[in-house]
PDB file of C-alpha atoms (C1' of nucleotides) in Angstrom:
ATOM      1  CA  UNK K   1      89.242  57.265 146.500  1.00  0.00           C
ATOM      2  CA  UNK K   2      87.729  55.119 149.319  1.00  0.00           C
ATOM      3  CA  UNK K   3      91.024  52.795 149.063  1.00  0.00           C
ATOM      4  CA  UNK K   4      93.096  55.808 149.526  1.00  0.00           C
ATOM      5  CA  UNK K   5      91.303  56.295 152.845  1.00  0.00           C
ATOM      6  CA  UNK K   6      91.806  53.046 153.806  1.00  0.00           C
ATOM      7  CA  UNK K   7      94.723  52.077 151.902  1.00  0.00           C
ATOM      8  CA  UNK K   8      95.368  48.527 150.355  1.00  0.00           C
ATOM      9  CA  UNK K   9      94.259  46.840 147.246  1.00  0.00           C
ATOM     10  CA  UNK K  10      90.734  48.377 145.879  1.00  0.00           C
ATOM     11  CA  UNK K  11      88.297  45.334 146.473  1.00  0.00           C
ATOM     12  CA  UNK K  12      85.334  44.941 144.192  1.00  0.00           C
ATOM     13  CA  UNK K  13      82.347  45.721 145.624  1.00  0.00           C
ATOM     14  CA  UNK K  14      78.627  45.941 145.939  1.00  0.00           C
ATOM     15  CA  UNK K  15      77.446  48.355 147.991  1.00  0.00           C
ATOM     16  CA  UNK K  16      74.243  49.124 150.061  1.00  0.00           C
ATOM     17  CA  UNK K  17      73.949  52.069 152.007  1.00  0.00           C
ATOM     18  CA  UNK K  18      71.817  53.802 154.444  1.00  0.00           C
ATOM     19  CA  UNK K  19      70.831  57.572 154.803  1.00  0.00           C
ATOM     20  CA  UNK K  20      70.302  58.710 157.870  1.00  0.00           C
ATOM     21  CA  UNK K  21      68.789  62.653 157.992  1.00  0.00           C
ATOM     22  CA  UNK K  22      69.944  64.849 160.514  1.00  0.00           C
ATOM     23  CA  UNK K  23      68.443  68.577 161.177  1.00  0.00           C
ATOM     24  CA  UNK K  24      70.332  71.238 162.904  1.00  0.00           C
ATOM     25  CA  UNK K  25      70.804  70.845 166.572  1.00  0.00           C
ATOM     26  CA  UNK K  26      68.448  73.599 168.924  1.00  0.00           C
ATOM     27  CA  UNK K  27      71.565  75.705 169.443  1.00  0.00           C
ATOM     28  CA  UNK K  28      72.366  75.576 165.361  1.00  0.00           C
ATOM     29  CA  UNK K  29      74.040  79.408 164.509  1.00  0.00           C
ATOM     30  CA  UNK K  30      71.449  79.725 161.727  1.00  0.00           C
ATOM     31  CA  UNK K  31      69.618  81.924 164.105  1.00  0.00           C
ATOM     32  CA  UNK K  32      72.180  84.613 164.313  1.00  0.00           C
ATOM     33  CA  UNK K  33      73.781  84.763 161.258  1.00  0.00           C
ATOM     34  CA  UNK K  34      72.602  87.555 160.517  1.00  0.00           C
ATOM     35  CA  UNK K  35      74.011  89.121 163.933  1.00  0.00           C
ATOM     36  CA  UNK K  36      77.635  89.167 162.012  1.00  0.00           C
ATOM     37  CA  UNK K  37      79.521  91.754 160.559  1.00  0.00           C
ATOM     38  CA  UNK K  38      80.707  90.999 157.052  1.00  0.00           C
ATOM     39  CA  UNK K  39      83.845  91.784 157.690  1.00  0.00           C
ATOM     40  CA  UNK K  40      84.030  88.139 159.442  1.00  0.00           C
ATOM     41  CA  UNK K  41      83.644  86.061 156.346  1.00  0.00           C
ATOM     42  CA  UNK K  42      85.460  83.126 157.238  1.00  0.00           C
ATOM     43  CA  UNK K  43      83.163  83.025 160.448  1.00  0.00           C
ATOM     44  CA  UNK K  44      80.166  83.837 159.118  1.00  0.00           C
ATOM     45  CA  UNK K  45      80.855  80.826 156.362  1.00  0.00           C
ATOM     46  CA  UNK K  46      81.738  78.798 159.380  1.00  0.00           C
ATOM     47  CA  UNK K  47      78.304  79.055 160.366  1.00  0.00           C
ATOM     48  CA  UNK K  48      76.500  78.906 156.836  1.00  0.00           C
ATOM     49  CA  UNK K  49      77.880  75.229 156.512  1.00  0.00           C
ATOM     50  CA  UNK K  50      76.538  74.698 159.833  1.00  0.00           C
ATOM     51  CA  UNK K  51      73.028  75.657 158.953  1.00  0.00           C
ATOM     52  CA  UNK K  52      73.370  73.305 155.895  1.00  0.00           C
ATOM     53  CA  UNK K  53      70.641  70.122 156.187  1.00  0.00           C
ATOM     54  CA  UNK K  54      73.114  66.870 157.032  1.00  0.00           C
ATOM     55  CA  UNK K  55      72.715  63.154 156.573  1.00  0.00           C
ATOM     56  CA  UNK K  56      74.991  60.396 157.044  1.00  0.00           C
ATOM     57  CA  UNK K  57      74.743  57.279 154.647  1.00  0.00           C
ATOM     58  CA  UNK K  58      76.378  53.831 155.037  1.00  0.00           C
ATOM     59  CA  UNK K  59      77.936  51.968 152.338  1.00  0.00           C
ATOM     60  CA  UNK K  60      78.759  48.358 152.426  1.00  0.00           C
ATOM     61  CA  UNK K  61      81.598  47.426 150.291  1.00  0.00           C
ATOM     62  CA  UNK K  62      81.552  43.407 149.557  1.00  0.00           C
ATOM     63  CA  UNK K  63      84.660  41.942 147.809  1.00  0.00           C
ATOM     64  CA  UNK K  64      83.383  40.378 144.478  1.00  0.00           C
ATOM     65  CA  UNK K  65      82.766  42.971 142.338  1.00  0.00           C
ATOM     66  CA  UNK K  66      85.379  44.418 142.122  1.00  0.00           C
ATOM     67  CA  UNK K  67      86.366  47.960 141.018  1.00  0.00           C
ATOM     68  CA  UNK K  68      84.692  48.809 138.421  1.00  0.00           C
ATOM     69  CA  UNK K  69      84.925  52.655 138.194  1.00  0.00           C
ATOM     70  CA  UNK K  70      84.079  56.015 140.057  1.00  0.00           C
ATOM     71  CA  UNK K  71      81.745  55.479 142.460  1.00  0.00           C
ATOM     72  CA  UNK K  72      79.029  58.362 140.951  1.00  0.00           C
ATOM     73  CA  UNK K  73      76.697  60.112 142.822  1.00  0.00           C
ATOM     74  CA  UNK K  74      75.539  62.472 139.746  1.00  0.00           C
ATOM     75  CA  UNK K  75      77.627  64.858 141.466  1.00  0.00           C
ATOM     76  CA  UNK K  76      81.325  66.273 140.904  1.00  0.00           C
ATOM     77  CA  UNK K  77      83.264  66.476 143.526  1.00  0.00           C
ATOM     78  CA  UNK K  78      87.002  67.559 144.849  1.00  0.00           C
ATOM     79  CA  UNK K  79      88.767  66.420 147.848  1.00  0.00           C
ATOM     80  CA  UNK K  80      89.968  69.115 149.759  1.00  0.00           C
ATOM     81  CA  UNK K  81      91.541  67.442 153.301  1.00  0.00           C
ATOM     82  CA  UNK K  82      91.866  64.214 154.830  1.00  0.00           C
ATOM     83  CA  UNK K  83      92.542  63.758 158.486  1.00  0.00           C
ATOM     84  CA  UNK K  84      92.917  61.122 161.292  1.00  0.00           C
ATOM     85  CA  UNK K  85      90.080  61.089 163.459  1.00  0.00           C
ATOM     86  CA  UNK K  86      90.913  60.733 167.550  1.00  0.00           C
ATOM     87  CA  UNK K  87      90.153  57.129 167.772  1.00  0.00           C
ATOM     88  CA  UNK K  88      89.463  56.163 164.555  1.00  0.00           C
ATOM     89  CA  UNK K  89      90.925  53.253 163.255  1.00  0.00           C
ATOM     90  CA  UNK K  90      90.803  55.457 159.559  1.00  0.00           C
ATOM     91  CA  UNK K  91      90.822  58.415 158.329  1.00  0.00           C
ATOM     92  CA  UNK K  92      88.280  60.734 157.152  1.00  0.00           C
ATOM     93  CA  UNK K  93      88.364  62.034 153.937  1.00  0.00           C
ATOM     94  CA  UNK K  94      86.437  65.628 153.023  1.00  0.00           C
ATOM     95  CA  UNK K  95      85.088  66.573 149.568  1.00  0.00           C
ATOM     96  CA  UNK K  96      83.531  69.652 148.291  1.00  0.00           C
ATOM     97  CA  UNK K  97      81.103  70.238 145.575  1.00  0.00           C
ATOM     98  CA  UNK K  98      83.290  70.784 142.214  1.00  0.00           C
ATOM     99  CA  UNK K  99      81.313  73.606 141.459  1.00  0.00           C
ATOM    100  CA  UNK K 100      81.592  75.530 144.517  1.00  0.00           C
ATOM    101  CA  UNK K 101      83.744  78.116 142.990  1.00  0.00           C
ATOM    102  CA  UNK K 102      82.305  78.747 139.880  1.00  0.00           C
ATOM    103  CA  UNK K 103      78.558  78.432 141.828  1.00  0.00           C
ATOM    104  CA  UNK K 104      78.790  78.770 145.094  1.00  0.00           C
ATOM    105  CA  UNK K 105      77.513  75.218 145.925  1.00  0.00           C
ATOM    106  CA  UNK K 106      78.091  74.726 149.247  1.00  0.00           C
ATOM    107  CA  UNK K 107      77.417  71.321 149.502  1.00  0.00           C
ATOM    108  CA  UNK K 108      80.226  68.732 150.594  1.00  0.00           C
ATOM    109  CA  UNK K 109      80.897  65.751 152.008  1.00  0.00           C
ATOM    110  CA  UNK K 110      83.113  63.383 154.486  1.00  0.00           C
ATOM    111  CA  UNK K 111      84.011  59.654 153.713  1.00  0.00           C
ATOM    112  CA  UNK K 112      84.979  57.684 156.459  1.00  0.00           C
ATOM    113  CA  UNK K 113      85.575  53.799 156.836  1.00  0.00           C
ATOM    114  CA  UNK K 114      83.927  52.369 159.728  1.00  0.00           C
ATOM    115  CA  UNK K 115      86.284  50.932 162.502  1.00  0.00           C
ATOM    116  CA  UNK K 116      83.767  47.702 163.231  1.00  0.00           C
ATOM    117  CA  UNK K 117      83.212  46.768 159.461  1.00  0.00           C
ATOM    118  CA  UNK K 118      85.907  47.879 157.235  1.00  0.00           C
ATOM    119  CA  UNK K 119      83.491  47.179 154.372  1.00  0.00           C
ATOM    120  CA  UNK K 120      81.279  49.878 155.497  1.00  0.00           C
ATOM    121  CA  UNK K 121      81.656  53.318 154.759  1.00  0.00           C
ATOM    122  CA  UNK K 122      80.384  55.934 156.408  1.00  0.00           C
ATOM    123  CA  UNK K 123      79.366  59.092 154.100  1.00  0.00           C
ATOM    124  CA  UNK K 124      78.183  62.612 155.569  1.00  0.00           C
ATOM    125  CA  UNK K 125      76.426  64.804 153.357  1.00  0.00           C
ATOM    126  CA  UNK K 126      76.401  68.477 154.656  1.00  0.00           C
ATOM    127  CA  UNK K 127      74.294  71.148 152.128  1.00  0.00           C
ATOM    128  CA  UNK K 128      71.924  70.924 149.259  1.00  0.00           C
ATOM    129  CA  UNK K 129      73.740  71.353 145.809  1.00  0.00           C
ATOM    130  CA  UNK K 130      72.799  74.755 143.992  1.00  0.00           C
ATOM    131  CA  UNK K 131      74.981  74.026 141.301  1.00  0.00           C
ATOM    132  CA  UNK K 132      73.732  72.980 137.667  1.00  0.00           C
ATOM    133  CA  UNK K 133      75.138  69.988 136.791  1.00  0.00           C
ATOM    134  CA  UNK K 134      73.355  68.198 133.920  1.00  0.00           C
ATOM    135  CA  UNK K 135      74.750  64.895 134.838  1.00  0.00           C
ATOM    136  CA  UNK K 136      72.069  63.888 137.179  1.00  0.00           C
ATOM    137  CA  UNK K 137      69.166  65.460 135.594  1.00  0.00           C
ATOM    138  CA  UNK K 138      66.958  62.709 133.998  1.00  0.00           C
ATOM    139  CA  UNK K 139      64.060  63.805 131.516  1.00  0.00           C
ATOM    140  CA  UNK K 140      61.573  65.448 133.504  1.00  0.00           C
ATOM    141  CA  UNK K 141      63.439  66.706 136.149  1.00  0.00           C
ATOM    142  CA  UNK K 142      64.258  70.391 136.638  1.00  0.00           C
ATOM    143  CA  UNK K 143      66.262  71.727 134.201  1.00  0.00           C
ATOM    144  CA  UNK K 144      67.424  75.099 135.826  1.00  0.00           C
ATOM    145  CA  UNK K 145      69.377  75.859 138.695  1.00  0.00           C
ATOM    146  CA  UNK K 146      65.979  77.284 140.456  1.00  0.00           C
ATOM    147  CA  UNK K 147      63.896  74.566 139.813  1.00  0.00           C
ATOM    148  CA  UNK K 148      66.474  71.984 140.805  1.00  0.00           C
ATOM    149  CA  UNK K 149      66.970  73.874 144.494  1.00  0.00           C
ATOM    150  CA  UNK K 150      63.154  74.275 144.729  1.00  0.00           C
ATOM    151  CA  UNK K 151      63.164  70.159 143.860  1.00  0.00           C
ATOM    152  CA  UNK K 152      66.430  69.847 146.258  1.00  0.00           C
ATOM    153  CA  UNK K 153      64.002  71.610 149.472  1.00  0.00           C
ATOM    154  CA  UNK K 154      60.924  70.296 148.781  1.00  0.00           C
ATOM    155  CA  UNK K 155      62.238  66.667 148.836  1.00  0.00           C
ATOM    156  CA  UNK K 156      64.611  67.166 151.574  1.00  0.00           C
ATOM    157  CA  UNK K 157      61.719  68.820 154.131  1.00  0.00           C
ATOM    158  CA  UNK K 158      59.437  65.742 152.837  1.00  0.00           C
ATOM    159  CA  UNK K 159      62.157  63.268 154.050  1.00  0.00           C
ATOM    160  CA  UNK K 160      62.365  64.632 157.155  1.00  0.00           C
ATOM    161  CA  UNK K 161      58.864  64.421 157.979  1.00  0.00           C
ATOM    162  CA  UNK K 162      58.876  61.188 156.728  1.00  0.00           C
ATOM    163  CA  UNK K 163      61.991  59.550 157.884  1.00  0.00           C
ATOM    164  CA  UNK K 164      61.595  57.623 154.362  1.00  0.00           C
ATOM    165  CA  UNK K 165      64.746  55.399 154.364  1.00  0.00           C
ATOM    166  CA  UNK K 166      66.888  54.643 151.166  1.00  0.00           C
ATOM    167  CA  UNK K 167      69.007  51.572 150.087  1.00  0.00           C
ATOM    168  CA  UNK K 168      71.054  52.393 147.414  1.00  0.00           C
ATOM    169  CA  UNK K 169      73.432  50.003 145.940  1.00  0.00           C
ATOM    170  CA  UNK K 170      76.327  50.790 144.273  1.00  0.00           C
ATOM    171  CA  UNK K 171      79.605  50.487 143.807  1.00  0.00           C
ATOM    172  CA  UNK K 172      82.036  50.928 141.514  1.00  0.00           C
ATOM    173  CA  UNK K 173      83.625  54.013 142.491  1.00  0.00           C
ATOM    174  CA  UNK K 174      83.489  53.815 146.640  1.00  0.00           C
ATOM    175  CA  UNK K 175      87.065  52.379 145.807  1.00  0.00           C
ATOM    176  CA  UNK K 176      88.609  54.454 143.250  1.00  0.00           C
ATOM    177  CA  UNK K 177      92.016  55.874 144.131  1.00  0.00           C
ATOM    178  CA  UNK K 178      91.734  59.007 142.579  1.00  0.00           C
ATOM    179  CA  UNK K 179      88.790  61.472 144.107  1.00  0.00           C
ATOM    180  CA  UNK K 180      88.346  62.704 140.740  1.00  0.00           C
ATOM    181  CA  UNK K 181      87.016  59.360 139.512  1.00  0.00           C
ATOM    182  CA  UNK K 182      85.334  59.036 142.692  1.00  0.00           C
ATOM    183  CA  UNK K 183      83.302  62.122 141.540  1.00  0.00           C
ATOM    184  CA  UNK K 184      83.363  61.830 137.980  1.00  0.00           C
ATOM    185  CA  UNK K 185      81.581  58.854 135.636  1.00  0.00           C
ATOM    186  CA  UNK K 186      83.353  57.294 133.696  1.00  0.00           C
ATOM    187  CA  UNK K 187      82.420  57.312 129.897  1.00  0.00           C
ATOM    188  CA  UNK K 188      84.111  54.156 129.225  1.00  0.00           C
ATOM    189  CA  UNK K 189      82.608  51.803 131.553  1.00  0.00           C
ATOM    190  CA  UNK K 190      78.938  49.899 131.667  1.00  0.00           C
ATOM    191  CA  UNK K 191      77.971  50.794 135.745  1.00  0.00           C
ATOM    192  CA  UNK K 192      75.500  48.705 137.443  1.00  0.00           C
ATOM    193  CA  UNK K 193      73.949  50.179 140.545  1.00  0.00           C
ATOM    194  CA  UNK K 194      71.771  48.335 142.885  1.00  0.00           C
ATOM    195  CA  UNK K 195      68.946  50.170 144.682  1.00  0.00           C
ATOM    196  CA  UNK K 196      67.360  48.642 147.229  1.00  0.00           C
ATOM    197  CA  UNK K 197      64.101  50.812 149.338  1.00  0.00           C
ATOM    198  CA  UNK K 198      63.711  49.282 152.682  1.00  0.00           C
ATOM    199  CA  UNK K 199      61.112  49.874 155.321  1.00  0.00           C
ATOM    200  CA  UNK K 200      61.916  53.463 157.460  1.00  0.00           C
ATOM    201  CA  UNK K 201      64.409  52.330 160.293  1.00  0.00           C
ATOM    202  CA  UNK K 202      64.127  53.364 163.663  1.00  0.00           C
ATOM    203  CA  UNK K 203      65.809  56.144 163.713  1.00  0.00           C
ATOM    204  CA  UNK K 204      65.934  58.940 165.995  1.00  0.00           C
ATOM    205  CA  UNK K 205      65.898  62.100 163.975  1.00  0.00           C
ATOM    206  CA  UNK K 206      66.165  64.036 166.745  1.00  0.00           C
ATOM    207  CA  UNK K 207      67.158  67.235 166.877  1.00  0.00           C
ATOM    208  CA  UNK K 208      70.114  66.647 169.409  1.00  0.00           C
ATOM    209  CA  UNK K 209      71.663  63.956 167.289  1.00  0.00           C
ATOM    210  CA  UNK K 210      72.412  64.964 164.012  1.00  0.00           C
ATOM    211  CA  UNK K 211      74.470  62.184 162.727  1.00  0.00           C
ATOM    212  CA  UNK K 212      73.637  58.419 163.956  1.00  0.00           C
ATOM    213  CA  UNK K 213      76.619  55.998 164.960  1.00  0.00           C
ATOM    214  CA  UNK K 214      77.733  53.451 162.676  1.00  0.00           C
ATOM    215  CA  UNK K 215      75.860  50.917 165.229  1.00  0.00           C
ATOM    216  CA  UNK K 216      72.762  52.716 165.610  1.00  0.00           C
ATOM    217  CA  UNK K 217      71.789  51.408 162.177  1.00  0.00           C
ATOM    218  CA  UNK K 218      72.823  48.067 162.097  1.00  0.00           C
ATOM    219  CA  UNK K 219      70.814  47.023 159.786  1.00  0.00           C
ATOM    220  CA  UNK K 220      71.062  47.383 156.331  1.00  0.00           C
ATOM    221  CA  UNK K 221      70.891  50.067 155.133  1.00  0.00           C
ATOM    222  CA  UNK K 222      73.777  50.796 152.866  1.00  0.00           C
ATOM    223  CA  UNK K 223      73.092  54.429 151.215  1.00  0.00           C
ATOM    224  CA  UNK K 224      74.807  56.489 150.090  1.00  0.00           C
ATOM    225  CA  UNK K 225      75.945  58.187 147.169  1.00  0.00           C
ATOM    226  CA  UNK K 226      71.835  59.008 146.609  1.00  0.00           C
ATOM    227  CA  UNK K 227      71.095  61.894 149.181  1.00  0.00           C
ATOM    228  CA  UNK K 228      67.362  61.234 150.324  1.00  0.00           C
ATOM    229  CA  UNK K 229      66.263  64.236 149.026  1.00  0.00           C
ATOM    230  CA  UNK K 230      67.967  63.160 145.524  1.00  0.00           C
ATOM    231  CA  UNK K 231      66.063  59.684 145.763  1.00  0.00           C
ATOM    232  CA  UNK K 232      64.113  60.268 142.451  1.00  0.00           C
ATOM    233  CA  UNK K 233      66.758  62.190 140.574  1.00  0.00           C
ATOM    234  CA  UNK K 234      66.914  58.870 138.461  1.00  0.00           C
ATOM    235  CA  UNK K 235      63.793  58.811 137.144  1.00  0.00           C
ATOM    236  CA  UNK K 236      61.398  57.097 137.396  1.00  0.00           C
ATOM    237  CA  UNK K 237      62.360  55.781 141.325  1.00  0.00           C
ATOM    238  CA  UNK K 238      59.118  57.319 142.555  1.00  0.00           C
ATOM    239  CA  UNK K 239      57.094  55.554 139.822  1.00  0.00           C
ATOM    240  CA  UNK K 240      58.534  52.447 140.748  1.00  0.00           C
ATOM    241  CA  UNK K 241      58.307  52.469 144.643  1.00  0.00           C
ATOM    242  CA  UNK K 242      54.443  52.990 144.026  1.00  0.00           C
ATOM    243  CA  UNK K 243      54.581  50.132 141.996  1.00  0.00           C
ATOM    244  CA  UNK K 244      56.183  48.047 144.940  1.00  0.00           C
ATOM    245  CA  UNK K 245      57.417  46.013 142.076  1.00  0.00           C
ATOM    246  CA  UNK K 246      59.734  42.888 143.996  1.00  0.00           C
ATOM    247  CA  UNK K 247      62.050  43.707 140.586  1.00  0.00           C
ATOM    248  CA  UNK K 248      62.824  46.343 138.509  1.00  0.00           C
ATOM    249  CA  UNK K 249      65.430  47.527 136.048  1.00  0.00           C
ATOM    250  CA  UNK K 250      65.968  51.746 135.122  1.00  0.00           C
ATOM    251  CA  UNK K 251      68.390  52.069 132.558  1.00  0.00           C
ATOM    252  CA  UNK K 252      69.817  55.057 132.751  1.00  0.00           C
ATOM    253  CA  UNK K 253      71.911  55.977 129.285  1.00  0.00           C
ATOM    254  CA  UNK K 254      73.528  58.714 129.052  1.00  0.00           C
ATOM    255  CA  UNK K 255      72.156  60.598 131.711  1.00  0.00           C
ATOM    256  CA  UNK K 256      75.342  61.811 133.275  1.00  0.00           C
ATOM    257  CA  UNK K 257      75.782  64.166 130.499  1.00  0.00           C
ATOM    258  CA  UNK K 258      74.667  65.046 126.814  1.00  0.00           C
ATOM    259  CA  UNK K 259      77.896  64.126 125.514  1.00  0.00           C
ATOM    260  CA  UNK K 260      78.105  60.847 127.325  1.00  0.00           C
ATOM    261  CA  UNK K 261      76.747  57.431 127.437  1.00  0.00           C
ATOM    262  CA  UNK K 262      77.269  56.090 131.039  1.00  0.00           C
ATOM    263  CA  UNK K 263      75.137  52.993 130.099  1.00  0.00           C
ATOM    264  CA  UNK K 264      73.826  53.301 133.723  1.00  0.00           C
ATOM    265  CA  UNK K 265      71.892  49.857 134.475  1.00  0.00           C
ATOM    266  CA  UNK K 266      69.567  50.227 137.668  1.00  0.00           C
ATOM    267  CA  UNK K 267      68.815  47.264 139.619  1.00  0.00           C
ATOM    268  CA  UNK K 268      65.870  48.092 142.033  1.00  0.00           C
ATOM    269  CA  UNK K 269      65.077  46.074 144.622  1.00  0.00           C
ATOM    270  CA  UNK K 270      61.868  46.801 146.831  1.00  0.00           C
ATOM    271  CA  UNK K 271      61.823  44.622 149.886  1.00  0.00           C
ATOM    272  CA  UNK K 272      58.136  43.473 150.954  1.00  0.00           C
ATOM    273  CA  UNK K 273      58.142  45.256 154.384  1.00  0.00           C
ATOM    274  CA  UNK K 274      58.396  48.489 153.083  1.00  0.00           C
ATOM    275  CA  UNK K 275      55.930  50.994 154.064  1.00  0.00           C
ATOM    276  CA  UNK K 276      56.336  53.750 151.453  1.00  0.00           C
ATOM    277  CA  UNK K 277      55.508  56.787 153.450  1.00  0.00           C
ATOM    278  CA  UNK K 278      55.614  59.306 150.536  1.00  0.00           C
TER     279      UNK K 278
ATOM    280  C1'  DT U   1     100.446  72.420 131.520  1.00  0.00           C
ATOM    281  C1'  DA U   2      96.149  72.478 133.727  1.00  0.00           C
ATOM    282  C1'  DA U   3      93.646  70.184 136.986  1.00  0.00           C
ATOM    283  C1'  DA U   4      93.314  67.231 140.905  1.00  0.00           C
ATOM    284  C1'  DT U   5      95.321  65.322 145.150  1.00  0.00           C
ATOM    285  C1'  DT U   6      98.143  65.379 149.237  1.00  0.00           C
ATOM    286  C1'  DT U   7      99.356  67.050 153.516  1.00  0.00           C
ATOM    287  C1'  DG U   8     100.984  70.176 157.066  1.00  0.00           C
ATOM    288  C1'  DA U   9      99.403  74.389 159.060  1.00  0.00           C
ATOM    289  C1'  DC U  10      95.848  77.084 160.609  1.00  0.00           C
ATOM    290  C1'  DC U  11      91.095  78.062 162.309  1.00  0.00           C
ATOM    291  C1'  DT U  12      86.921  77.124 164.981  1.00  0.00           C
ATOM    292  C1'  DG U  13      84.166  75.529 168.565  1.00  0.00           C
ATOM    293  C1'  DA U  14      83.344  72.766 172.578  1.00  0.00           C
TER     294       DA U  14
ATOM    295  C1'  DT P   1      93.378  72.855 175.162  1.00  0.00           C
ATOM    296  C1'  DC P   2      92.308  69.734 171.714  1.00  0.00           C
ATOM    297  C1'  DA P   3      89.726  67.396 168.022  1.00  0.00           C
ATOM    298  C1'  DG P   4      87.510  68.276 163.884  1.00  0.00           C
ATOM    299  C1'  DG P   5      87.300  70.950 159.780  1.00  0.00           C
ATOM    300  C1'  DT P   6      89.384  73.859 156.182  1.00  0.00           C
ATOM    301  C1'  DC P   7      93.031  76.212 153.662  1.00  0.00           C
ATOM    302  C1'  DA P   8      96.588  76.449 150.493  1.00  0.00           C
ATOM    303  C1'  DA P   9     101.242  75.370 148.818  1.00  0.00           C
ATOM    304  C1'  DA P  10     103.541  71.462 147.049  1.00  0.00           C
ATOM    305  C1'  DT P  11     103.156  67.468 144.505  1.00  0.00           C
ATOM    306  C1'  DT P  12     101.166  64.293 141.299  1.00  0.00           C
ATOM    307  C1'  DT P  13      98.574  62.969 137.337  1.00  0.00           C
ATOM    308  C1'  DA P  14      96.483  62.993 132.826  1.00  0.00           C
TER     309       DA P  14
END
DNA sequence: TAAATTTGACCTGA
DNA sequence: TCAGGTCAAATTTA
């Protein structure tokens, strides 16, 4: 998917990325929703996705490994638009949560390569998924559509008073063609993901800035594809960043669904200057 | 043939 | 007025 934003050959890649959380701006419409007549849907959802929590996440796309397969967030997902960006060297590609008809999920998101590094990716998350999908549920983790929006909150408000930072590692689908891939794993092929937890950069979750600049993290982080307030959904991630092990491998079978053995292998990688704030 | 993607048009907000 | 975001018909793909 990310080559057809860009366009060109689909490198192979590794991936790091960096989630930034943004909160809604002082003059966010949450406040007066309810001020709107009904009759003004398309408004009134205007404003809904507005009031949605939003993060941006960078992801670092290095040459050598190579396509390997959908680049799988847990999540399905649909492409609904793509458009050039005023000043953008690339465009920006927008996806919606797959379920949004069938459950309402409101949650989407926009992929955008990053003019200074074209092996970065910039990835906007905008809304919490309310949809049951099994594929990212790990043993132990909610197993009904309440309990997994309770999970989605309660971890979302913690990283925002924490500013805890993700790495996540990943790759094989940032350069899918088809969005469908993109969204969807793929049953036939063994998927290494990297994650890496780095210290809490110094970022300014302030109100007024929502969404950081590819250059105001310069640093590292590479996220994306994990949503902070998703960082445990693979089991056992909390577990291991108390263990501050340097090294640590999750595998991950068959998580993605019943029927399915992704063979997921995660490589977790804590770096020593990480403060775990959580 | 159903589902997903593409893309031009339209809508919204600054 | 214009850039960003979304819609929806046309097209492509599996």
């Amino acid at each position: 998917m990310l080559s057809g934003v860009q366009g060109g050959d689909p490198p192979k890649i590794t991936g790091s990325t960096t989630a930034i959380i943004s909160t809604d701006s002082p003059r966010s419409p949450c406040g007066s929703l309810g001020n709107h007549d009904d009759s003004d849907l398309v408004r009134k959802q205007s404003k809904i996705r507005k009031c949605q929590p939003r993060w941006k996440e960078q992801v670092r796309v290095c040459e050598r490994s190579g396509l390997q397969g959908p680049l799988d967030d847990g999540y399905s997902w649909r492409k609904y638009g793509q458009k050039d960006i005023f000043g953008a060297a690339h465009p920006r590609a927008y996806f919606r949560c797959a379920h949004r008809v069938a459950q309402g999920c409101l949650s989407n998101k926009q992929v955008q390569r990053s003019d200074e590094d074209p092996s970065i990716f910039d990835v906007t998350y905008q809304g919490l998924h309310t949809c049951n999908q099994v594929s990212h549920l790990l043993p132990g983790q909610p197993q009904n559509k309440e309990d997994q929006k309770l999970k989605n909150l309660q971890e979302t408000l913690l990283n925002f008073k924490t500013g805890c930072h993700v790495k996540v590692e990943d790759f094989n689908s940032l350069i899918e063609p088809k969005s469908t891939s993109f969204l969807q794993p793929s049953a036939s092929k063994k998927e290494k993901k990297t994650v890496i937890f780095s210290s809490p950069e110094r970022h300014n979750h302030s109100m007024d800035s929502p969404v950081h600049p590819p250059s105001a993290s310069p640093t590292t982080s590479n996220s994306s594809f994990f949503p902070p307030y998703r960082t445990n959904n693979f089991g056992g991630l909390q577990n291991l960043q108390s263990d501050h092990n340097d090294f640590a491998t999750v595998t991950a079978s068959g998580i993605s669904s019943p029927s399915q053995d992704f063979g997921l292998d995660f490589f977790v990688d804590f770096n020593s200057d990480i403060p775990f704030s959580r």
